[in-house]
Amino acid sequence: MRILFCSDPMNRREVDADYREEYECARNAGFKVDLINLEELIEGNPVRAIRSIPAADNVERAIYRGWMMKPMHYELLYECLKRNNIMLITDNLAYRNCHHLPESYPVIKEYTPGTVWLHEEDLNDSIKLEQALQCFGQSPIMIKDFVKSQKHHWHEACFVPDASDLNHVQRVLEKFLELQGTGLNEGIVFRAYVKLAHLTDHSISGMPLSKEYRVFYFEGQPIFLVNYWDEGKYDETAPQLSAFNQVAEQVNSPFFTMDLAQTDSGDWIIVELGDAQVSGLPDHADIENFYTLLKRFFSAHS
Ligand SMILES: Nc1ncnc2c1ncn2[C@@H]1O[C@H](COP(=O)(O)OP(=O)(O)O)[C@@H](O)[C@H]1O
Ligand SMILES: [Mg+2]
């Protein structure tokens, strides 16, 4: 089993500095580690991107741990590795499924805030926008694209107190689009805002932080649970996972994350799913333990 990390953009022989600790912990846990050049992949050159990885004689499984990439780039990587007998355990469809919220929404619907979306080409159509927002009435909403929010610009580019105030929606949307720039992922999702249990305000951006956890699932089982934020006092017990584990069994991906948050009334909701290959570990996470557990679960499934 190999784990593929991104190389340093300035030196393709070195791992990206932000993943150095993960790279070392993965190797110490017994994984083979290799480097890919993400910049070349994104330029559309997967052969060059993986040229430092020796082709395998027999099929070998691999996972990627690194920066997020668009599904089209993941597909390039997946296909190119496959030609070298290296199979990412997550196929193209599974990657898209957990990376884009509208894809996973049907599976998590019962446990996550109500969500509607518009594709990029429909964003300038004010009738479609108004229709999409009707289901929220005058309730508050939050805005993000199919993958990411601008949560640290909470009031300017994320939160709208009244979904029927179209001018306000347009203003927040414009700011969001400006901040995303060319990085926009497919379109916009609008989500019912749910009051979450307040943890603290972010020390830099001031964004309200709530009690959130990130759970890594491997082959349908929760293998690692971590406090999502590096700040704030998580004095409560972690969420009961049994209902969420049942949802996890329906998710079409062997390796994904589920972010859970506690609401003001004490219930737990799913905030979003993510592909676990590109889901970050918070700074305080026990990375050594993460890779030790991953190795144990991989070995049990191979
Ligand atoms: N529907 C919601 N209601 C209230 N707060 C939310 C909602 N969705 C997300 N949040 C808050 O906003 C943050 C960012 O949202 P999220 O969907 O996780 O975006 P990102 O992909 O940028 O992390 C979450 O960590 C959570 O604190
Ligand atoms: Mg998030």
JSON list of N, CA and C in Angstrom, two decimals, residues 204-277:
[
{"chain": "A", "resi": 204, "resn": "ILE", "atom": "N", "xyz": [-8.58, 34.93, 14.69]},
{"chain": "A", "resi": 204, "resn": "ILE", "atom": "CA", "xyz": [-8.13, 35.85, 13.63]},
{"chain": "A", "resi": 204, "resn": "ILE", "atom": "C", "xyz": [-9.32, 36.43, 12.87]},
{"chain": "A", "resi": 205, "resn": "SER", "atom": "N", "xyz": [-10.19, 35.57, 12.35]},
{"chain": "A", "resi": 205, "resn": "SER", "atom": "CA", "xyz": [-11.27, 36.08, 11.48]},
{"chain": "A", "resi": 205, "resn": "SER", "atom": "C", "xyz": [-12.51, 36.51, 12.26]},
{"chain": "A", "resi": 206, "resn": "GLY", "atom": "N", "xyz": [-12.66, 36.04, 13.51]},
{"chain": "A", "resi": 206, "resn": "GLY", "atom": "CA", "xyz": [-13.85, 36.38, 14.29]},
{"chain": "A", "resi": 206, "resn": "GLY", "atom": "C", "xyz": [-15.05, 35.52, 13.94]},
{"chain": "A", "resi": 207, "resn": "MET", "atom": "N", "xyz": [-14.89, 34.59, 12.99]},
{"chain": "A", "resi": 207, "resn": "MET", "atom": "CA", "xyz": [-15.99, 33.71, 12.61]},
{"chain": "A", "resi": 207, "resn": "MET", "atom": "C", "xyz": [-16.46, 32.91, 13.84]},
{"chain": "A", "resi": 208, "resn": "PRO", "atom": "N", "xyz": [-17.81, 32.77, 14.02]},
{"chain": "A", "resi": 208, "resn": "PRO", "atom": "CA", "xyz": [-18.27, 31.98, 15.18]},
{"chain": "A", "resi": 208, "resn": "PRO", "atom": "C", "xyz": [-17.92, 30.50, 14.98]},
{"chain": "A", "resi": 209, "resn": "LEU", "atom": "N", "xyz": [-17.24, 29.92, 15.95]},
{"chain": "A", "resi": 209, "resn": "LEU", "atom": "CA", "xyz": [-16.88, 28.50, 15.86]},
{"chain": "A", "resi": 209, "resn": "LEU", "atom": "C", "xyz": [-17.85, 27.69, 16.72]},
{"chain": "A", "resi": 210, "resn": "SER", "atom": "N", "xyz": [-18.18, 26.51, 16.25]},
{"chain": "A", "resi": 210, "resn": "SER", "atom": "CA", "xyz": [-19.09, 25.67, 17.04]},
{"chain": "A", "resi": 210, "resn": "SER", "atom": "C", "xyz": [-18.43, 24.33, 17.29]},
{"chain": "A", "resi": 211, "resn": "LYS", "atom": "N", "xyz": [-19.11, 23.55, 18.15]},
{"chain": "A", "resi": 211, "resn": "LYS", "atom": "CA", "xyz": [-18.55, 22.25, 18.49]},
{"chain": "A", "resi": 211, "resn": "LYS", "atom": "C", "xyz": [-18.65, 21.31, 17.30]},
{"chain": "A", "resi": 212, "resn": "GLU", "atom": "N", "xyz": [-17.56, 21.16, 16.60]},
{"chain": "A", "resi": 212, "resn": "GLU", "atom": "CA", "xyz": [-17.56, 20.32, 15.40]},
{"chain": "A", "resi": 212, "resn": "GLU", "atom": "C", "xyz": [-16.48, 19.27, 15.51]},
{"chain": "A", "resi": 213, "resn": "TYR", "atom": "N", "xyz": [-16.78, 18.12, 14.92]},
{"chain": "A", "resi": 213, "resn": "TYR", "atom": "CA", "xyz": [-15.83, 17.01, 14.90]},
{"chain": "A", "resi": 213, "resn": "TYR", "atom": "C", "xyz": [-15.67, 16.54, 13.47]},
{"chain": "A", "resi": 214, "resn": "ARG", "atom": "N", "xyz": [-14.52, 16.01, 13.16]},
{"chain": "A", "resi": 214, "resn": "ARG", "atom": "CA", "xyz": [-14.30, 15.38, 11.84]},
{"chain": "A", "resi": 214, "resn": "ARG", "atom": "C", "xyz": [-14.07, 13.89, 12.08]},
{"chain": "A", "resi": 215, "resn": "VAL", "atom": "N", "xyz": [-14.85, 13.07, 11.40]},
{"chain": "A", "resi": 215, "resn": "VAL", "atom": "CA", "xyz": [-14.70, 11.62, 11.53]},
{"chain": "A", "resi": 215, "resn": "VAL", "atom": "C", "xyz": [-14.19, 11.07, 10.20]},
{"chain": "A", "resi": 216, "resn": "PHE", "atom": "N", "xyz": [-13.11, 10.32, 10.25]},
{"chain": "A", "resi": 216, "resn": "PHE", "atom": "CA", "xyz": [-12.59, 9.65, 9.05]},
{"chain": "A", "resi": 216, "resn": "PHE", "atom": "C", "xyz": [-13.20, 8.25, 8.99]},
{"chain": "A", "resi": 217, "resn": "TYR", "atom": "N", "xyz": [-13.84, 7.94, 7.87]},
{"chain": "A", "resi": 217, "resn": "TYR", "atom": "CA", "xyz": [-14.41, 6.61, 7.67]},
{"chain": "A", "resi": 217, "resn": "TYR", "atom": "C", "xyz": [-13.58, 5.85, 6.64]},
{"chain": "A", "resi": 218, "resn": "PHE", "atom": "N", "xyz": [-13.28, 4.62, 6.98]},
{"chain": "A", "resi": 218, "resn": "PHE", "atom": "CA", "xyz": [-12.60, 3.75, 6.02]},
{"chain": "A", "resi": 218, "resn": "PHE", "atom": "C", "xyz": [-13.44, 2.48, 5.86]},
{"chain": "A", "resi": 219, "resn": "GLU", "atom": "N", "xyz": [-13.78, 2.16, 4.63]},
{"chain": "A", "resi": 219, "resn": "GLU", "atom": "CA", "xyz": [-14.64, 1.00, 4.35]},
{"chain": "A", "resi": 219, "resn": "GLU", "atom": "C", "xyz": [-15.86, 0.97, 5.29]},
{"chain": "A", "resi": 220, "resn": "GLY", "atom": "N", "xyz": [-16.49, 2.13, 5.44]},
{"chain": "A", "resi": 220, "resn": "GLY", "atom": "CA", "xyz": [-17.73, 2.22, 6.21]},
{"chain": "A", "resi": 220, "resn": "GLY", "atom": "C", "xyz": [-17.57, 2.28, 7.71]},
{"chain": "A", "resi": 221, "resn": "GLN", "atom": "N", "xyz": [-16.33, 2.21, 8.19]},
{"chain": "A", "resi": 221, "resn": "GLN", "atom": "CA", "xyz": [-16.14, 2.22, 9.66]},
{"chain": "A", "resi": 221, "resn": "GLN", "atom": "C", "xyz": [-15.44, 3.49, 10.12]},
{"chain": "A", "resi": 222, "resn": "PRO", "atom": "N", "xyz": [-15.86, 4.05, 11.26]},
{"chain": "A", "resi": 222, "resn": "PRO", "atom": "CA", "xyz": [-15.17, 5.25, 11.75]},
{"chain": "A", "resi": 222, "resn": "PRO", "atom": "C", "xyz": [-13.81, 4.86, 12.31]},
{"chain": "A", "resi": 223, "resn": "ILE", "atom": "N", "xyz": [-12.74, 5.41, 11.75]},
{"chain": "A", "resi": 223, "resn": "ILE", "atom": "CA", "xyz": [-11.42, 4.98, 12.24]},
{"chain": "A", "resi": 223, "resn": "ILE", "atom": "C", "xyz": [-10.70, 6.07, 13.03]},
{"chain": "A", "resi": 224, "resn": "PHE", "atom": "N", "xyz": [-11.17, 7.32, 12.89]},
{"chain": "A", "resi": 224, "resn": "PHE", "atom": "CA", "xyz": [-10.45, 8.41, 13.57]},
{"chain": "A", "resi": 224, "resn": "PHE", "atom": "C", "xyz": [-11.40, 9.58, 13.75]},
{"chain": "A", "resi": 225, "resn": "LEU", "atom": "N", "xyz": [-11.50, 10.06, 14.98]},
{"chain": "A", "resi": 225, "resn": "LEU", "atom": "CA", "xyz": [-12.38, 11.20, 15.27]},
{"chain": "A", "resi": 225, "resn": "LEU", "atom": "C", "xyz": [-11.54, 12.30, 15.92]},
{"chain": "A", "resi": 226, "resn": "VAL", "atom": "N", "xyz": [-11.72, 13.52, 15.42]},
{"chain": "A", "resi": 226, "resn": "VAL", "atom": "CA", "xyz": [-10.86, 14.59, 15.94]},
{"chain": "A", "resi": 226, "resn": "VAL", "atom": "C", "xyz": [-11.68, 15.88, 16.07]},
{"chain": "A", "resi": 227, "resn": "ASN", "atom": "N", "xyz": [-11.34, 16.69, 17.09]},
{"chain": "A", "resi": 227, "resn": "ASN", "atom": "CA", "xyz": [-11.97, 18.01, 17.20]},
{"chain": "A", "resi": 227, "resn": "ASN", "atom": "C", "xyz": [-11.62, 18.79, 15.93]},
{"chain": "A", "resi": 228, "resn": "TYR", "atom": "N", "xyz": [-12.62, 19.43, 15.35]},
{"chain": "A", "resi": 228, "resn": "TYR", "atom": "CA", "xyz": [-12.40, 20.10, 14.07]},
{"chain": "A", "resi": 228, "resn": "TYR", "atom": "C", "xyz": [-11.54, 21.36, 14.22]},
{"chain": "A", "resi": 229, "resn": "TRP", "atom": "N", "xyz": [-11.77, 22.10, 15.28]},
{"chain": "A", "resi": 229, "resn": "TRP", "atom": "CA", "xyz": [-11.07, 23.39, 15.45]},
{"chain": "A", "resi": 229, "resn": "TRP", "atom": "C", "xyz": [-9.89, 23.24, 16.38]},
{"chain": "A", "resi": 230, "resn": "ASP", "atom": "N", "xyz": [-8.89, 24.06, 16.15]},
{"chain": "A", "resi": 230, "resn": "ASP", "atom": "CA", "xyz": [-7.72, 24.04, 17.03]},
{"chain": "A", "resi": 230, "resn": "ASP", "atom": "C", "xyz": [-7.93, 24.89, 18.27]},
{"chain": "A", "resi": 231, "resn": "GLU", "atom": "N", "xyz": [-8.97, 25.72, 18.25]},
{"chain": "A", "resi": 231, "resn": "GLU", "atom": "CA", "xyz": [-9.21, 26.58, 19.41]},
{"chain": "A", "resi": 231, "resn": "GLU", "atom": "C", "xyz": [-10.54, 26.22, 20.08]},
{"chain": "A", "resi": 232, "resn": "GLY", "atom": "N", "xyz": [-10.77, 26.79, 21.26]},
{"chain": "A", "resi": 232, "resn": "GLY", "atom": "CA", "xyz": [-12.03, 26.55, 21.96]},
{"chain": "A", "resi": 232, "resn": "GLY", "atom": "C", "xyz": [-11.93, 25.34, 22.86]},
{"chain": "A", "resi": 233, "resn": "LYS", "atom": "N", "xyz": [-12.83, 25.30, 23.86]},
{"chain": "A", "resi": 233, "resn": "LYS", "atom": "CA", "xyz": [-12.79, 24.21, 24.83]},
{"chain": "A", "resi": 233, "resn": "LYS", "atom": "C", "xyz": [-13.86, 23.19, 24.49]},
{"chain": "A", "resi": 234, "resn": "TYR", "atom": "N", "xyz": [-13.44, 22.02, 24.09]},
{"chain": "A", "resi": 234, "resn": "TYR", "atom": "CA", "xyz": [-14.39, 20.94, 23.78]},
{"chain": "A", "resi": 234, "resn": "TYR", "atom": "C", "xyz": [-14.63, 20.15, 25.07]},
{"chain": "A", "resi": 235, "resn": "ASP", "atom": "N", "xyz": [-15.50, 20.70, 25.94]},
{"chain": "A", "resi": 235, "resn": "ASP", "atom": "CA", "xyz": [-15.65, 20.01, 27.22]},
{"chain": "A", "resi": 235, "resn": "ASP", "atom": "C", "xyz": [-16.70, 18.90, 27.17]},
{"chain": "A", "resi": 236, "resn": "GLU", "atom": "N", "xyz": [-17.52, 18.89, 26.12]},
{"chain": "A", "resi": 236, "resn": "GLU", "atom": "CA", "xyz": [-18.60, 17.89, 26.05]},
{"chain": "A", "resi": 236, "resn": "GLU", "atom": "C", "xyz": [-18.04, 16.55, 25.55]},
{"chain": "A", "resi": 237, "resn": "THR", "atom": "N", "xyz": [-18.84, 15.53, 25.74]},
{"chain": "A", "resi": 237, "resn": "THR", "atom": "CA", "xyz": [-18.45, 14.25, 25.15]},
{"chain": "A", "resi": 237, "resn": "THR", "atom": "C", "xyz": [-18.67, 14.32, 23.64]},
{"chain": "A", "resi": 238, "resn": "ALA", "atom": "N", "xyz": [-17.93, 13.52, 22.92]},
{"chain": "A", "resi": 238, "resn": "ALA", "atom": "CA", "xyz": [-18.05, 13.49, 21.46]},
{"chain": "A", "resi": 238, "resn": "ALA", "atom": "C", "xyz": [-19.41, 12.91, 21.06]},
{"chain": "A", "resi": 239, "resn": "PRO", "atom": "N", "xyz": [-19.83, 13.14, 19.81]},
{"chain": "A", "resi": 239, "resn": "PRO", "atom": "CA", "xyz": [-21.15, 12.65, 19.39]},
{"chain": "A", "resi": 239, "resn": "PRO", "atom": "C", "xyz": [-21.24, 11.12, 19.38]},
{"chain": "A", "resi": 240, "resn": "GLN", "atom": "N", "xyz": [-22.44, 10.66, 19.63]},
{"chain": "A", "resi": 240, "resn": "GLN", "atom": "CA", "xyz": [-22.74, 9.22, 19.46]},
{"chain": "A", "resi": 240, "resn": "GLN", "atom": "C", "xyz": [-22.77, 8.95, 17.97]},
{"chain": "A", "resi": 241, "resn": "LEU", "atom": "N", "xyz": [-22.03, 7.98, 17.50]},
{"chain": "A", "resi": 241, "resn": "LEU", "atom": "CA", "xyz": [-21.91, 7.82, 16.04]},
{"chain": "A", "resi": 241, "resn": "LEU", "atom": "C", "xyz": [-22.88, 6.83, 15.43]},
{"chain": "A", "resi": 242, "resn": "SER", "atom": "N", "xyz": [-23.64, 6.10, 16.25]},
{"chain": "A", "resi": 242, "resn": "SER", "atom": "CA", "xyz": [-24.38, 4.96, 15.66]},
{"chain": "A", "resi": 242, "resn": "SER", "atom": "C", "xyz": [-25.26, 5.35, 14.47]},
{"chain": "A", "resi": 243, "resn": "ALA", "atom": "N", "xyz": [-26.04, 6.44, 14.58]},
{"chain": "A", "resi": 243, "resn": "ALA", "atom": "CA", "xyz": [-26.90, 6.83, 13.45]},
{"chain": "A", "resi": 243, "resn": "ALA", "atom": "C", "xyz": [-26.05, 7.25, 12.25]},
{"chain": "A", "resi": 244, "resn": "PHE", "atom": "N", "xyz": [-24.94, 7.94, 12.53]},
{"chain": "A", "resi": 244, "resn": "PHE", "atom": "CA", "xyz": [-24.09, 8.42, 11.44]},
{"chain": "A", "resi": 244, "resn": "PHE", "atom": "C", "xyz": [-23.35, 7.26, 10.77]},
{"chain": "A", "resi": 245, "resn": "ASN", "atom": "N", "xyz": [-23.04, 6.24, 11.56]},
{"chain": "A", "resi": 245, "resn": "ASN", "atom": "CA", "xyz": [-22.38, 5.07, 10.96]},
{"chain": "A", "resi": 245, "resn": "ASN", "atom": "C", "xyz": [-23.30, 4.40, 9.94]},
{"chain": "A", "resi": 246, "resn": "GLN", "atom": "N", "xyz": [-24.60, 4.45, 10.22]},
{"chain": "A", "resi": 246, "resn": "GLN", "atom": "CA", "xyz": [-25.56, 3.86, 9.26]},
{"chain": "A", "resi": 246, "resn": "GLN", "atom": "C", "xyz": [-25.58, 4.67, 7.97]},
{"chain": "A", "resi": 247, "resn": "VAL", "atom": "N", "xyz": [-25.51, 6.00, 8.11]},
{"chain": "A", "resi": 247, "resn": "VAL", "atom": "CA", "xyz": [-25.43, 6.85, 6.91]},
{"chain": "A", "resi": 247, "resn": "VAL", "atom": "C", "xyz": [-24.14, 6.51, 6.15]},
{"chain": "A", "resi": 248, "resn": "ALA", "atom": "N", "xyz": [-23.05, 6.38, 6.91]},
{"chain": "A", "resi": 248, "resn": "ALA", "atom": "CA", "xyz": [-21.74, 6.14, 6.30]},
{"chain": "A", "resi": 248, "resn": "ALA", "atom": "C", "xyz": [-21.75, 4.89, 5.42]},
{"chain": "A", "resi": 249, "resn": "GLU", "atom": "N", "xyz": [-22.52, 3.91, 5.84]},
{"chain": "A", "resi": 249, "resn": "GLU", "atom": "CA", "xyz": [-22.58, 2.67, 5.05]},
{"chain": "A", "resi": 249, "resn": "GLU", "atom": "C", "xyz": [-23.16, 2.89, 3.66]},
{"chain": "A", "resi": 250, "resn": "GLN", "atom": "N", "xyz": [-23.97, 3.97, 3.53]},
{"chain": "A", "resi": 250, "resn": "GLN", "atom": "CA", "xyz": [-24.61, 4.24, 2.22]},
{"chain": "A", "resi": 250, "resn": "GLN", "atom": "C", "xyz": [-23.72, 5.08, 1.30]},
{"chain": "A", "resi": 251, "resn": "VAL", "atom": "N", "xyz": [-22.65, 5.62, 1.86]},
{"chain": "A", "resi": 251, "resn": "VAL", "atom": "CA", "xyz": [-21.83, 6.56, 1.07]},
{"chain": "A", "resi": 251, "resn": "VAL", "atom": "C", "xyz": [-20.96, 5.79, 0.08]},
{"chain": "A", "resi": 252, "resn": "ASN", "atom": "N", "xyz": [-20.99, 6.28, -1.15]},
{"chain": "A", "resi": 252, "resn": "ASN", "atom": "CA", "xyz": [-20.24, 5.59, -2.20]},
{"chain": "A", "resi": 252, "resn": "ASN", "atom": "C", "xyz": [-18.79, 6.06, -2.24]},
{"chain": "A", "resi": 253, "resn": "SER", "atom": "N", "xyz": [-18.03, 5.64, -1.25]},
{"chain": "A", "resi": 253, "resn": "SER", "atom": "CA", "xyz": [-16.59, 5.94, -1.24]},
{"chain": "A", "resi": 253, "resn": "SER", "atom": "C", "xyz": [-15.95, 5.09, -0.15]},
{"chain": "A", "resi": 254, "resn": "PRO", "atom": "N", "xyz": [-14.76, 4.55, -0.41]},
{"chain": "A", "resi": 254, "resn": "PRO", "atom": "CA", "xyz": [-14.11, 3.74, 0.63]},
{"chain": "A", "resi": 254, "resn": "PRO", "atom": "C", "xyz": [-13.42, 4.56, 1.71]},
{"chain": "A", "resi": 255, "resn": "PHE", "atom": "N", "xyz": [-13.22, 5.87, 1.44]},
{"chain": "A", "resi": 255, "resn": "PHE", "atom": "CA", "xyz": [-12.40, 6.66, 2.36]},
{"chain": "A", "resi": 255, "resn": "PHE", "atom": "C", "xyz": [-12.87, 8.11, 2.32]},
{"chain": "A", "resi": 256, "resn": "PHE", "atom": "N", "xyz": [-13.64, 8.48, 3.33]},
{"chain": "A", "resi": 256, "resn": "PHE", "atom": "CA", "xyz": [-14.20, 9.84, 3.32]},
{"chain": "A", "resi": 256, "resn": "PHE", "atom": "C", "xyz": [-14.28, 10.38, 4.74]},
{"chain": "A", "resi": 257, "resn": "THR", "atom": "N", "xyz": [-14.55, 11.67, 4.84]},
{"chain": "A", "resi": 257, "resn": "THR", "atom": "CA", "xyz": [-14.74, 12.28, 6.16]},
{"chain": "A", "resi": 257, "resn": "THR", "atom": "C", "xyz": [-16.18, 12.75, 6.29]},
{"chain": "A", "resi": 258, "resn": "MET", "atom": "N", "xyz": [-16.63, 12.79, 7.53]},
{"chain": "A", "resi": 258, "resn": "MET", "atom": "CA", "xyz": [-17.95, 13.33, 7.84]},
{"chain": "A", "resi": 258, "resn": "MET", "atom": "C", "xyz": [-17.73, 14.37, 8.95]},
{"chain": "A", "resi": 259, "resn": "ASP", "atom": "N", "xyz": [-18.13, 15.60, 8.67]},
{"chain": "A", "resi": 259, "resn": "ASP", "atom": "CA", "xyz": [-18.01, 16.65, 9.70]},
{"chain": "A", "resi": 259, "resn": "ASP", "atom": "C", "xyz": [-19.34, 16.76, 10.43]},
{"chain": "A", "resi": 260, "resn": "LEU", "atom": "N", "xyz": [-19.27, 16.67, 11.75]},
{"chain": "A", "resi": 260, "resn": "LEU", "atom": "CA", "xyz": [-20.48, 16.71, 12.57]},
{"chain": "A", "resi": 260, "resn": "LEU", "atom": "C", "xyz": [-20.43, 17.94, 13.46]},
{"chain": "A", "resi": 261, "resn": "ALA", "atom": "N", "xyz": [-21.60, 18.54, 13.69]},
{"chain": "A", "resi": 261, "resn": "ALA", "atom": "CA", "xyz": [-21.66, 19.71, 14.57]},
{"chain": "A", "resi": 261, "resn": "ALA", "atom": "C", "xyz": [-22.84, 19.56, 15.51]},
{"chain": "A", "resi": 262, "resn": "GLN", "atom": "N", "xyz": [-22.68, 20.13, 16.71]},
{"chain": "A", "resi": 262, "resn": "GLN", "atom": "CA", "xyz": [-23.77, 20.11, 17.68]},
{"chain": "A", "resi": 262, "resn": "GLN", "atom": "C", "xyz": [-24.60, 21.38, 17.53]},
{"chain": "A", "resi": 263, "resn": "THR", "atom": "N", "xyz": [-25.92, 21.21, 17.47]},
{"chain": "A", "resi": 263, "resn": "THR", "atom": "CA", "xyz": [-26.78, 22.38, 17.35]},
{"chain": "A", "resi": 263, "resn": "THR", "atom": "C", "xyz": [-27.03, 22.96, 18.74]},
{"chain": "A", "resi": 264, "resn": "ASP", "atom": "N", "xyz": [-27.63, 24.14, 18.73]},
{"chain": "A", "resi": 264, "resn": "ASP", "atom": "CA", "xyz": [-27.96, 24.81, 19.98]},
{"chain": "A", "resi": 264, "resn": "ASP", "atom": "C", "xyz": [-28.84, 23.95, 20.88]},
{"chain": "A", "resi": 265, "resn": "SER", "atom": "N", "xyz": [-29.67, 23.10, 20.26]},
{"chain": "A", "resi": 265, "resn": "SER", "atom": "CA", "xyz": [-30.57, 22.28, 21.07]},
{"chain": "A", "resi": 265, "resn": "SER", "atom": "C", "xyz": [-29.92, 20.96, 21.50]},
{"chain": "A", "resi": 266, "resn": "GLY", "atom": "N", "xyz": [-28.66, 20.76, 21.16]},
{"chain": "A", "resi": 266, "resn": "GLY", "atom": "CA", "xyz": [-27.95, 19.58, 21.64]},
{"chain": "A", "resi": 266, "resn": "GLY", "atom": "C", "xyz": [-27.91, 18.43, 20.65]},
{"chain": "A", "resi": 267, "resn": "ASP", "atom": "N", "xyz": [-28.68, 18.53, 19.54]},
{"chain": "A", "resi": 267, "resn": "ASP", "atom": "CA", "xyz": [-28.63, 17.46, 18.53]},
{"chain": "A", "resi": 267, "resn": "ASP", "atom": "C", "xyz": [-27.32, 17.55, 17.73]},
{"chain": "A", "resi": 268, "resn": "TRP", "atom": "N", "xyz": [-27.05, 16.47, 17.02]},
{"chain": "A", "resi": 268, "resn": "TRP", "atom": "CA", "xyz": [-25.87, 16.48, 16.15]},
{"chain": "A", "resi": 268, "resn": "TRP", "atom": "C", "xyz": [-26.32, 16.43, 14.69]},
{"chain": "A", "resi": 269, "resn": "ILE", "atom": "N", "xyz": [-25.65, 17.22, 13.85]},
{"chain": "A", "resi": 269, "resn": "ILE", "atom": "CA", "xyz": [-25.98, 17.20, 12.42]},
{"chain": "A", "resi": 269, "resn": "ILE", "atom": "C", "xyz": [-24.71, 16.95, 11.61]},
{"chain": "A", "resi": 270, "resn": "ILE", "atom": "N", "xyz": [-24.92, 16.54, 10.36]},
{"chain": "A", "resi": 270, "resn": "ILE", "atom": "CA", "xyz": [-23.78, 16.43, 9.43]},
{"chain": "A", "resi": 270, "resn": "ILE", "atom": "C", "xyz": [-23.63, 17.80, 8.77]},
{"chain": "A", "resi": 271, "resn": "VAL", "atom": "N", "xyz": [-22.44, 18.37, 8.84]},
{"chain": "A", "resi": 271, "resn": "VAL", "atom": "CA", "xyz": [-22.18, 19.63, 8.14]},
{"chain": "A", "resi": 271, "resn": "VAL", "atom": "C", "xyz": [-21.86, 19.33, 6.68]},
{"chain": "A", "resi": 272, "resn": "GLU", "atom": "N", "xyz": [-20.97, 18.39, 6.47]},
{"chain": "A", "resi": 272, "resn": "GLU", "atom": "CA", "xyz": [-20.62, 18.02, 5.09]},
{"chain": "A", "resi": 272, "resn": "GLU", "atom": "C", "xyz": [-19.80, 16.74, 5.10]},
{"chain": "A", "resi": 273, "resn": "LEU", "atom": "N", "xyz": [-19.73, 16.11, 3.93]},
{"chain": "A", "resi": 273, "resn": "LEU", "atom": "CA", "xyz": [-18.79, 15.01, 3.73]},
{"chain": "A", "resi": 273, "resn": "LEU", "atom": "C", "xyz": [-17.61, 15.55, 2.93]},
{"chain": "A", "resi": 274, "resn": "GLY", "atom": "N", "xyz": [-16.51, 14.86, 2.98]},
{"chain": "A", "resi": 274, "resn": "GLY", "atom": "CA", "xyz": [-15.35, 15.24, 2.16]},
{"chain": "A", "resi": 274, "resn": "GLY", "atom": "C", "xyz": [-14.63, 13.98, 1.74]},
{"chain": "A", "resi": 275, "resn": "ASP", "atom": "N", "xyz": [-13.87, 14.05, 0.64]},
{"chain": "A", "resi": 275, "resn": "ASP", "atom": "CA", "xyz": [-13.01, 12.92, 0.30]},
{"chain": "A", "resi": 275, "resn": "ASP", "atom": "C", "xyz": [-11.84, 12.94, 1.30]},
{"chain": "A", "resi": 276, "resn": "ALA", "atom": "N", "xyz": [-11.63, 11.82, 1.98]},
{"chain": "A", "resi": 276, "resn": "ALA", "atom": "CA", "xyz": [-10.64, 11.81, 3.07]},
{"chain": "A", "resi": 276, "resn": "ALA", "atom": "C", "xyz": [-9.21, 12.01, 2.57]},
{"chain": "A", "resi": 277, "resn": "GLN", "atom": "N", "xyz": [-8.99, 11.80, 1.29]},
{"chain": "A", "resi": 277, "resn": "GLN", "atom": "CA", "xyz": [-7.64, 12.01, 0.75]},
{"chain": "A", "resi": 277, "resn": "GLN", "atom": "C", "xyz": [-7.26, 13.49, 0.78]}
]
